[in-house]
Amino acid sequence: MKDWYTRQEVADLLGVSKATVYHYAKQKKIIKIDDPHRLIREARYQKEEVDALAEERQRHQPTGLRPSELAKQLGVTTQRIYALIRETELPVDELPAGDERMIYSIPEETAAWIRQEIERTASSRGTRVEFYDTKLDIALYQCFRTPQGQEMRVVRNDNQQWGFYLQSGTWIPYTDGIQAFQYEPAYSIHQPNRQIRGYTDFLLPKAEKESFDLLDFVYQAWGIENIRIREQDTHIALSIKSGEVDLSLAAPETITESTLKKFLVLGEVIVGEGKWTLISGYRRTTFDLPTTMLEELKRVSQEHGLSMSEYVEVALREKLEREQNDG
C-alpha cells in the first residue's frame, strides 16, 4: 500500500481545492514529499499527515444545517437565512473549507429560532440587504448588457456570491463578468429618497417576462431608495413607497394598468399620463401609549429588525389569530 497521496487525492479527501492543498503544505498542516530532482511529475504528500488532518476535520465537523439546506426546508432563499444571521448576530458554527471560504453550520437551537422568525415575519417586507449590495452598488435582477447588446441579470448563487448565470447554466462571478466580458449596467438604480407614506405591495411571478419589465422600470423610476424586495422560490415580492410620482421615463408597453393590478397584492395603483399614484393598503391611525411602554416598544422592535409599526402589526395579527382560534 502506498504511503502518499497526490494533490488531487488530498483535495478530494479533505473536500478542498487543489490550491488549498498547496497552501496547507506551505502552512505545514500537511507534509509534501521532497523531490529535488523532479523524478515524479505529480506532487505527493505524506499519507499519515493527510489522514490525521482529515480525521481532525471530521471530529470537529459541525452537525448543524447548512444555510442552503435550512432555506430549502423553509421555502425561502438562502439570502434570507444569511440576512437573519447577519442582522441578529445569531450563533453559527464556522468550519474552514480552505483558505478561500468558510462553511457555515447552523445549530439546532439557532435553526429553531430562524424557523419561528421566518413564520412570524412571513408577511413583512424585504430589507435592503436582501436585494442590494452597497459595496458593488448592484441590485438583485438588475439588467446588465454586453457591448454586443446581450442582456444579463445580476443574481446570487447558493454561496451568496453576486454574478451572472449564462444561458448554458454556467456561473460567472460578478467581477469576471465586468472585467472579462465587459458587462455594464443598463440603467441607474438610484433616485432621491421619498417620504414614506406606506407601501404598495406586488408579487411578481419569475416565469413571466412582464415581471422583469416592471422591475427594470421600478429600479429606474423609484430607485433602490424607495422600494423593498424579497426573493421567493417562484416569485419576487416587491414593495414600492406609496404616493403620487411624476415619471421621467415612459413605462414599457407590456406594463399596463391591468398588468399592474394582476401583480397587485395590497393597495391600489392609478396610472395617469406621465404620472402614477400608488395607494397604500394600510390606513394610518394613532393611539396613546405610556412613555415607558413606548420606549420598550422601540427597543423590542429594533431587536427584531422591524419598525415599531411593523412590530405592532405582527403582534396584533398574532393576538387576533389566537382569539379567533380560541373562539
PDB file of C-alpha atoms in Angstrom, residues 124-313:
ATOM      1  CA  SER A 124     -43.211  41.613   6.379  1.00  0.00           C
ATOM      2  CA  ARG A 125     -41.325  43.234   3.522  1.00  0.00           C
ATOM      3  CA  GLY A 126     -37.759  42.586   2.440  1.00  0.00           C
ATOM      4  CA  THR A 127     -34.818  44.529   3.822  1.00  0.00           C
ATOM      5  CA  ARG A 128     -32.292  46.323   1.646  1.00  0.00           C
ATOM      6  CA  VAL A 129     -29.501  43.886   2.497  1.00  0.00           C
ATOM      7  CA  GLU A 130     -31.540  41.143   0.831  1.00  0.00           C
ATOM      8  CA  PHE A 131     -31.557  42.754  -2.624  1.00  0.00           C
ATOM      9  CA  TYR A 132     -28.809  45.407  -2.723  1.00  0.00           C
ATOM     10  CA  ASP A 133     -25.026  45.255  -2.324  1.00  0.00           C
ATOM     11  CA  THR A 134     -23.644  48.600  -1.146  1.00  0.00           C
ATOM     12  CA  LYS A 135     -20.025  47.733  -1.942  1.00  0.00           C
ATOM     13  CA  LEU A 136     -20.646  46.710  -5.549  1.00  0.00           C
ATOM     14  CA  ASP A 137     -23.629  49.059  -5.982  1.00  0.00           C
ATOM     15  CA  ILE A 138     -25.736  46.383  -7.674  1.00  0.00           C
ATOM     16  CA  ALA A 139     -29.250  45.080  -7.086  1.00  0.00           C
ATOM     17  CA  LEU A 140     -30.943  41.724  -7.462  1.00  0.00           C
ATOM     18  CA  TYR A 141     -32.072  41.047 -11.061  1.00  0.00           C
ATOM     19  CA  GLN A 142     -30.655  44.383 -12.233  1.00  0.00           C
ATOM     20  CA  CYS A 143     -30.206  44.297 -16.008  1.00  0.00           C
ATOM     21  CA  PHE A 144     -26.672  44.451 -17.486  1.00  0.00           C
ATOM     22  CA  ARG A 145     -25.649  44.447 -21.150  1.00  0.00           C
ATOM     23  CA  THR A 146     -22.613  43.298 -23.112  1.00  0.00           C
ATOM     24  CA  PRO A 147     -21.083  45.537 -25.818  1.00  0.00           C
ATOM     25  CA  GLN A 148     -22.918  43.311 -28.321  1.00  0.00           C
ATOM     26  CA  GLY A 149     -26.261  44.079 -26.673  1.00  0.00           C
ATOM     27  CA  GLN A 150     -26.790  40.761 -24.900  1.00  0.00           C
ATOM     28  CA  GLU A 151     -28.741  41.219 -21.637  1.00  0.00           C
ATOM     29  CA  MET A 152     -27.786  39.560 -18.356  1.00  0.00           C
ATOM     30  CA  ARG A 153     -29.287  39.839 -14.878  1.00  0.00           C
ATOM     31  CA  VAL A 154     -27.460  40.063 -11.578  1.00  0.00           C
ATOM     32  CA  VAL A 155     -28.252  37.199  -9.207  1.00  0.00           C
ATOM     33  CA  ARG A 156     -26.747  35.452  -6.189  1.00  0.00           C
ATOM     34  CA  ASN A 157     -25.707  31.806  -6.126  1.00  0.00           C
ATOM     35  CA  ASP A 158     -26.046  29.431  -3.167  1.00  0.00           C
ATOM     36  CA  ASN A 159     -22.742  30.685  -1.728  1.00  0.00           C
ATOM     37  CA  GLN A 160     -24.092  34.248  -1.619  1.00  0.00           C
ATOM     38  CA  GLN A 161     -21.767  35.388  -4.394  1.00  0.00           C
ATOM     39  CA  TRP A 162     -23.010  38.028  -6.819  1.00  0.00           C
ATOM     40  CA  GLY A 163     -22.720  37.251 -10.513  1.00  0.00           C
ATOM     41  CA  PHE A 164     -24.486  36.061 -13.647  1.00  0.00           C
ATOM     42  CA  TYR A 165     -25.816  32.754 -14.966  1.00  0.00           C
ATOM     43  CA  LEU A 166     -25.206  32.182 -18.667  1.00  0.00           C
ATOM     44  CA  GLN A 167     -27.895  30.525 -20.785  1.00  0.00           C
ATOM     45  CA  SER A 168     -25.867  27.318 -20.544  1.00  0.00           C
ATOM     46  CA  GLY A 169     -26.201  27.445 -16.762  1.00  0.00           C
ATOM     47  CA  THR A 170     -22.544  28.367 -16.268  1.00  0.00           C
ATOM     48  CA  TRP A 171     -21.934  30.658 -13.298  1.00  0.00           C
ATOM     49  CA  ILE A 172     -19.885  33.833 -13.912  1.00  0.00           C
ATOM     50  CA  PRO A 173     -18.754  35.783 -10.820  1.00  0.00           C
ATOM     51  CA  TYR A 174     -19.620  39.482 -10.927  1.00  0.00           C
ATOM     52  CA  THR A 175     -16.024  40.703 -11.260  1.00  0.00           C
ATOM     53  CA  ASP A 176     -15.372  38.272 -14.130  1.00  0.00           C
ATOM     54  CA  GLY A 177     -18.483  39.466 -15.925  1.00  0.00           C
ATOM     55  CA  ILE A 178     -17.389  43.092 -15.588  1.00  0.00           C
ATOM     56  CA  GLN A 179     -13.702  42.638 -16.393  1.00  0.00           C
ATOM     57  CA  ALA A 180     -13.604  39.750 -18.865  1.00  0.00           C
ATOM     58  CA  PHE A 181     -16.993  40.081 -20.583  1.00  0.00           C
ATOM     59  CA  GLN A 182     -17.437  43.849 -20.174  1.00  0.00           C
ATOM     60  CA  TYR A 183     -20.956  43.652 -18.754  1.00  0.00           C
ATOM     61  CA  GLU A 184     -22.270  47.127 -17.952  1.00  0.00           C
ATOM     62  CA  PRO A 185     -25.414  48.255 -16.086  1.00  0.00           C
ATOM     63  CA  ALA A 186     -28.264  49.100 -18.447  1.00  0.00           C
ATOM     64  CA  TYR A 187     -29.549  51.885 -16.166  1.00  0.00           C
ATOM     65  CA  SER A 188     -29.055  53.674 -12.869  1.00  0.00           C
ATOM     66  CA  ILE A 189     -30.734  52.225  -9.788  1.00  0.00           C
ATOM     67  CA  HIS A 190     -30.723  55.400  -7.681  1.00  0.00           C
ATOM     68  CA  GLN A 191     -33.318  58.119  -7.100  1.00  0.00           C
ATOM     69  CA  PRO A 192     -33.851  60.675  -4.311  1.00  0.00           C
ATOM     70  CA  ASN A 193     -35.250  59.215  -1.113  1.00  0.00           C
ATOM     71  CA  ARG A 194     -39.011  59.872  -0.915  1.00  0.00           C
ATOM     72  CA  GLN A 195     -41.074  60.433   2.181  1.00  0.00           C
ATOM     73  CA  ILE A 196     -42.704  57.262   3.430  1.00  0.00           C
ATOM     74  CA  ARG A 197     -46.499  57.211   3.126  1.00  0.00           C
ATOM     75  CA  GLY A 198     -46.780  53.487   3.417  1.00  0.00           C
ATOM     76  CA  TYR A 199     -46.045  50.879   0.764  1.00  0.00           C
ATOM     77  CA  THR A 200     -47.948  49.365  -2.140  1.00  0.00           C
ATOM     78  CA  ASP A 201     -47.195  45.654  -2.472  1.00  0.00           C
ATOM     79  CA  PHE A 202     -46.805  43.486  -5.582  1.00  0.00           C
ATOM     80  CA  LEU A 203     -45.961  39.828  -6.194  1.00  0.00           C
ATOM     81  CA  LEU A 204     -44.127  39.202  -9.464  1.00  0.00           C
ATOM     82  CA  PRO A 205     -44.023  35.665 -10.931  1.00  0.00           C
ATOM     83  CA  LYS A 206     -40.494  34.831 -12.083  1.00  0.00           C
ATOM     84  CA  ALA A 207     -41.888  32.859 -15.021  1.00  0.00           C
ATOM     85  CA  GLU A 208     -43.423  35.971 -16.630  1.00  0.00           C
ATOM     86  CA  LYS A 209     -41.362  38.444 -18.687  1.00  0.00           C
ATOM     87  CA  GLU A 210     -43.607  41.331 -17.610  1.00  0.00           C
ATOM     88  CA  SER A 211     -42.349  40.863 -14.049  1.00  0.00           C
ATOM     89  CA  PHE A 212     -38.823  41.803 -15.039  1.00  0.00           C
ATOM     90  CA  ASP A 213     -40.031  44.602 -17.334  1.00  0.00           C
ATOM     91  CA  LEU A 214     -41.766  46.096 -14.299  1.00  0.00           C
ATOM     92  CA  LEU A 215     -38.743  45.541 -12.067  1.00  0.00           C
ATOM     93  CA  ASP A 216     -36.438  47.311 -14.566  1.00  0.00           C
ATOM     94  CA  PHE A 217     -38.854  50.223 -14.733  1.00  0.00           C
ATOM     95  CA  VAL A 218     -39.183  50.460 -10.949  1.00  0.00           C
ATOM     96  CA  TYR A 219     -35.415  50.412 -10.464  1.00  0.00           C
ATOM     97  CA  GLN A 220     -35.113  53.378 -12.829  1.00  0.00           C
ATOM     98  CA  ALA A 221     -38.153  55.390 -11.727  1.00  0.00           C
ATOM     99  CA  TRP A 222     -38.049  54.814  -7.942  1.00  0.00           C
ATOM    100  CA  GLY A 223     -34.510  53.552  -7.310  1.00  0.00           C
ATOM    101  CA  ILE A 224     -33.416  51.201  -4.557  1.00  0.00           C
ATOM    102  CA  GLU A 225     -34.022  54.022  -2.060  1.00  0.00           C
ATOM    103  CA  ASN A 226     -37.814  53.750  -2.384  1.00  0.00           C
ATOM    104  CA  ILE A 227     -38.503  50.034  -2.731  1.00  0.00           C
ATOM    105  CA  ARG A 228     -38.104  46.762  -0.910  1.00  0.00           C
ATOM    106  CA  ILE A 229     -37.622  43.352  -2.492  1.00  0.00           C
ATOM    107  CA  ARG A 230     -37.744  39.863  -1.064  1.00  0.00           C
ATOM    108  CA  GLU A 231     -36.957  36.915  -3.321  1.00  0.00           C
ATOM    109  CA  GLN A 232     -39.096  33.801  -3.075  1.00  0.00           C
ATOM    110  CA  ASP A 233     -38.772  30.472  -4.867  1.00  0.00           C
ATOM    111  CA  THR A 234     -41.171  31.282  -7.713  1.00  0.00           C
ATOM    112  CA  HIS A 235     -41.986  34.971  -7.124  1.00  0.00           C
ATOM    113  CA  ILE A 236     -40.417  38.313  -6.280  1.00  0.00           C
ATOM    114  CA  ALA A 237     -42.154  40.294  -3.519  1.00  0.00           C
ATOM    115  CA  LEU A 238     -41.914  43.984  -4.488  1.00  0.00           C
ATOM    116  CA  SER A 239     -42.982  46.877  -2.248  1.00  0.00           C
ATOM    117  CA  ILE A 240     -42.926  50.486  -3.515  1.00  0.00           C
ATOM    118  CA  LYS A 241     -43.324  53.606  -1.397  1.00  0.00           C
ATOM    119  CA  SER A 242     -46.845  54.893  -1.863  1.00  0.00           C
ATOM    120  CA  GLY A 243     -47.684  58.343  -3.187  1.00  0.00           C
ATOM    121  CA  GLU A 244     -48.008  60.298  -6.437  1.00  0.00           C
ATOM    122  CA  VAL A 245     -44.941  60.138  -8.699  1.00  0.00           C
ATOM    123  CA  ASP A 246     -44.191  62.179 -11.827  1.00  0.00           C
ATOM    124  CA  LEU A 247     -42.369  59.820 -14.162  1.00  0.00           C
ATOM    125  CA  SER A 248     -39.339  60.980 -16.131  1.00  0.00           C
ATOM    126  CA  LEU A 249     -39.471  57.931 -18.420  1.00  0.00           C
ATOM    127  CA  ALA A 250     -42.245  56.029 -20.105  1.00  0.00           C
ATOM    128  CA  ALA A 251     -43.326  52.673 -18.766  1.00  0.00           C
ATOM    129  CA  PRO A 252     -42.768  49.662 -21.058  1.00  0.00           C
ATOM    130  CA  GLU A 253     -45.701  48.798 -23.313  1.00  0.00           C
ATOM    131  CA  THR A 254     -46.033  45.481 -21.500  1.00  0.00           C
ATOM    132  CA  ILE A 255     -46.773  47.245 -18.204  1.00  0.00           C
ATOM    133  CA  THR A 256     -50.420  48.209 -18.483  1.00  0.00           C
ATOM    134  CA  GLU A 257     -52.792  49.058 -15.665  1.00  0.00           C
ATOM    135  CA  SER A 258     -54.329  45.598 -15.936  1.00  0.00           C
ATOM    136  CA  THR A 259     -50.867  44.015 -15.634  1.00  0.00           C
ATOM    137  CA  LEU A 260     -50.174  46.058 -12.519  1.00  0.00           C
ATOM    138  CA  LYS A 261     -53.475  45.037 -10.957  1.00  0.00           C
ATOM    139  CA  LYS A 262     -52.700  41.392 -11.740  1.00  0.00           C
ATOM    140  CA  PHE A 263     -49.458  41.678  -9.762  1.00  0.00           C
ATOM    141  CA  LEU A 264     -51.000  43.830  -7.014  1.00  0.00           C
ATOM    142  CA  VAL A 265     -51.252  42.255  -3.557  1.00  0.00           C
ATOM    143  CA  LEU A 266     -52.076  45.127  -1.219  1.00  0.00           C
ATOM    144  CA  GLY A 267     -53.061  48.714  -2.065  1.00  0.00           C
ATOM    145  CA  GLU A 268     -54.130  50.413  -5.295  1.00  0.00           C
ATOM    146  CA  VAL A 269     -52.462  51.785  -8.446  1.00  0.00           C
ATOM    147  CA  ILE A 270     -53.802  54.612 -10.628  1.00  0.00           C
ATOM    148  CA  VAL A 271     -51.956  55.088 -13.931  1.00  0.00           C
ATOM    149  CA  GLY A 272     -52.136  58.558 -15.470  1.00  0.00           C
ATOM    150  CA  GLU A 273     -50.347  60.414 -18.258  1.00  0.00           C
ATOM    151  CA  GLY A 274     -46.734  60.562 -17.091  1.00  0.00           C
ATOM    152  CA  LYS A 275     -47.850  60.007 -13.522  1.00  0.00           C
ATOM    153  CA  TRP A 276     -48.556  57.050 -11.266  1.00  0.00           C
ATOM    154  CA  THR A 277     -50.388  57.181  -7.955  1.00  0.00           C
ATOM    155  CA  LEU A 278     -49.693  54.316  -5.579  1.00  0.00           C
ATOM    156  CA  ILE A 279     -52.026  53.969  -2.619  1.00  0.00           C
ATOM    157  CA  SER A 280     -51.015  52.023   0.456  1.00  0.00           C
ATOM    158  CA  GLY A 281     -53.161  49.131   1.595  1.00  0.00           C
ATOM    159  CA  TYR A 282     -52.823  50.409   5.150  1.00  0.00           C
ATOM    160  CA  ARG A 283     -54.823  53.131   6.900  1.00  0.00           C
ATOM    161  CA  ARG A 284     -52.864  55.337   9.272  1.00  0.00           C
ATOM    162  CA  THR A 285     -54.158  55.529  12.823  1.00  0.00           C
ATOM    163  CA  THR A 286     -52.938  56.824  16.173  1.00  0.00           C
ATOM    164  CA  PHE A 287     -53.223  55.613  19.736  1.00  0.00           C
ATOM    165  CA  ASP A 288     -51.796  56.684  23.057  1.00  0.00           C
ATOM    166  CA  LEU A 289     -49.208  54.673  24.975  1.00  0.00           C
ATOM    167  CA  PRO A 290     -47.465  55.279  28.294  1.00  0.00           C
ATOM    168  CA  THR A 291     -43.971  56.683  27.745  1.00  0.00           C
ATOM    169  CA  THR A 292     -42.359  53.674  29.382  1.00  0.00           C
ATOM    170  CA  MET A 293     -44.244  51.280  27.090  1.00  0.00           C
ATOM    171  CA  LEU A 294     -43.308  53.334  24.031  1.00  0.00           C
ATOM    172  CA  GLU A 295     -39.625  53.099  24.924  1.00  0.00           C
ATOM    173  CA  GLU A 296     -39.954  49.357  25.436  1.00  0.00           C
ATOM    174  CA  LEU A 297     -41.773  49.006  22.107  1.00  0.00           C
ATOM    175  CA  LYS A 298     -38.974  50.889  20.377  1.00  0.00           C
ATOM    176  CA  ARG A 299     -36.327  48.669  21.949  1.00  0.00           C
ATOM    177  CA  VAL A 300     -38.063  45.372  21.184  1.00  0.00           C
ATOM    178  CA  SER A 301     -38.881  46.314  17.578  1.00  0.00           C
ATOM    179  CA  GLN A 302     -35.238  47.260  16.962  1.00  0.00           C
ATOM    180  CA  GLU A 303     -34.117  43.914  18.366  1.00  0.00           C
ATOM    181  CA  HIS A 304     -36.336  42.197  15.796  1.00  0.00           C
ATOM    182  CA  GLY A 305     -35.151  44.400  12.931  1.00  0.00           C
ATOM    183  CA  LEU A 306     -38.628  45.906  12.443  1.00  0.00           C
ATOM    184  CA  SER A 307     -40.124  49.364  12.630  1.00  0.00           C
ATOM    185  CA  MET A 308     -42.484  49.991  15.545  1.00  0.00           C
ATOM    186  CA  SER A 309     -45.471  49.928  13.167  1.00  0.00           C
ATOM    187  CA  GLU A 310     -44.379  46.588  11.701  1.00  0.00           C
ATOM    188  CA  TYR A 311     -43.842  45.085  15.147  1.00  0.00           C
ATOM    189  CA  VAL A 312     -47.251  46.272  16.380  1.00  0.00           C
ATOM    190  CA  GLU A 313     -48.883  44.866  13.241  1.00  0.00           C
TER     191      GLU A 313
END
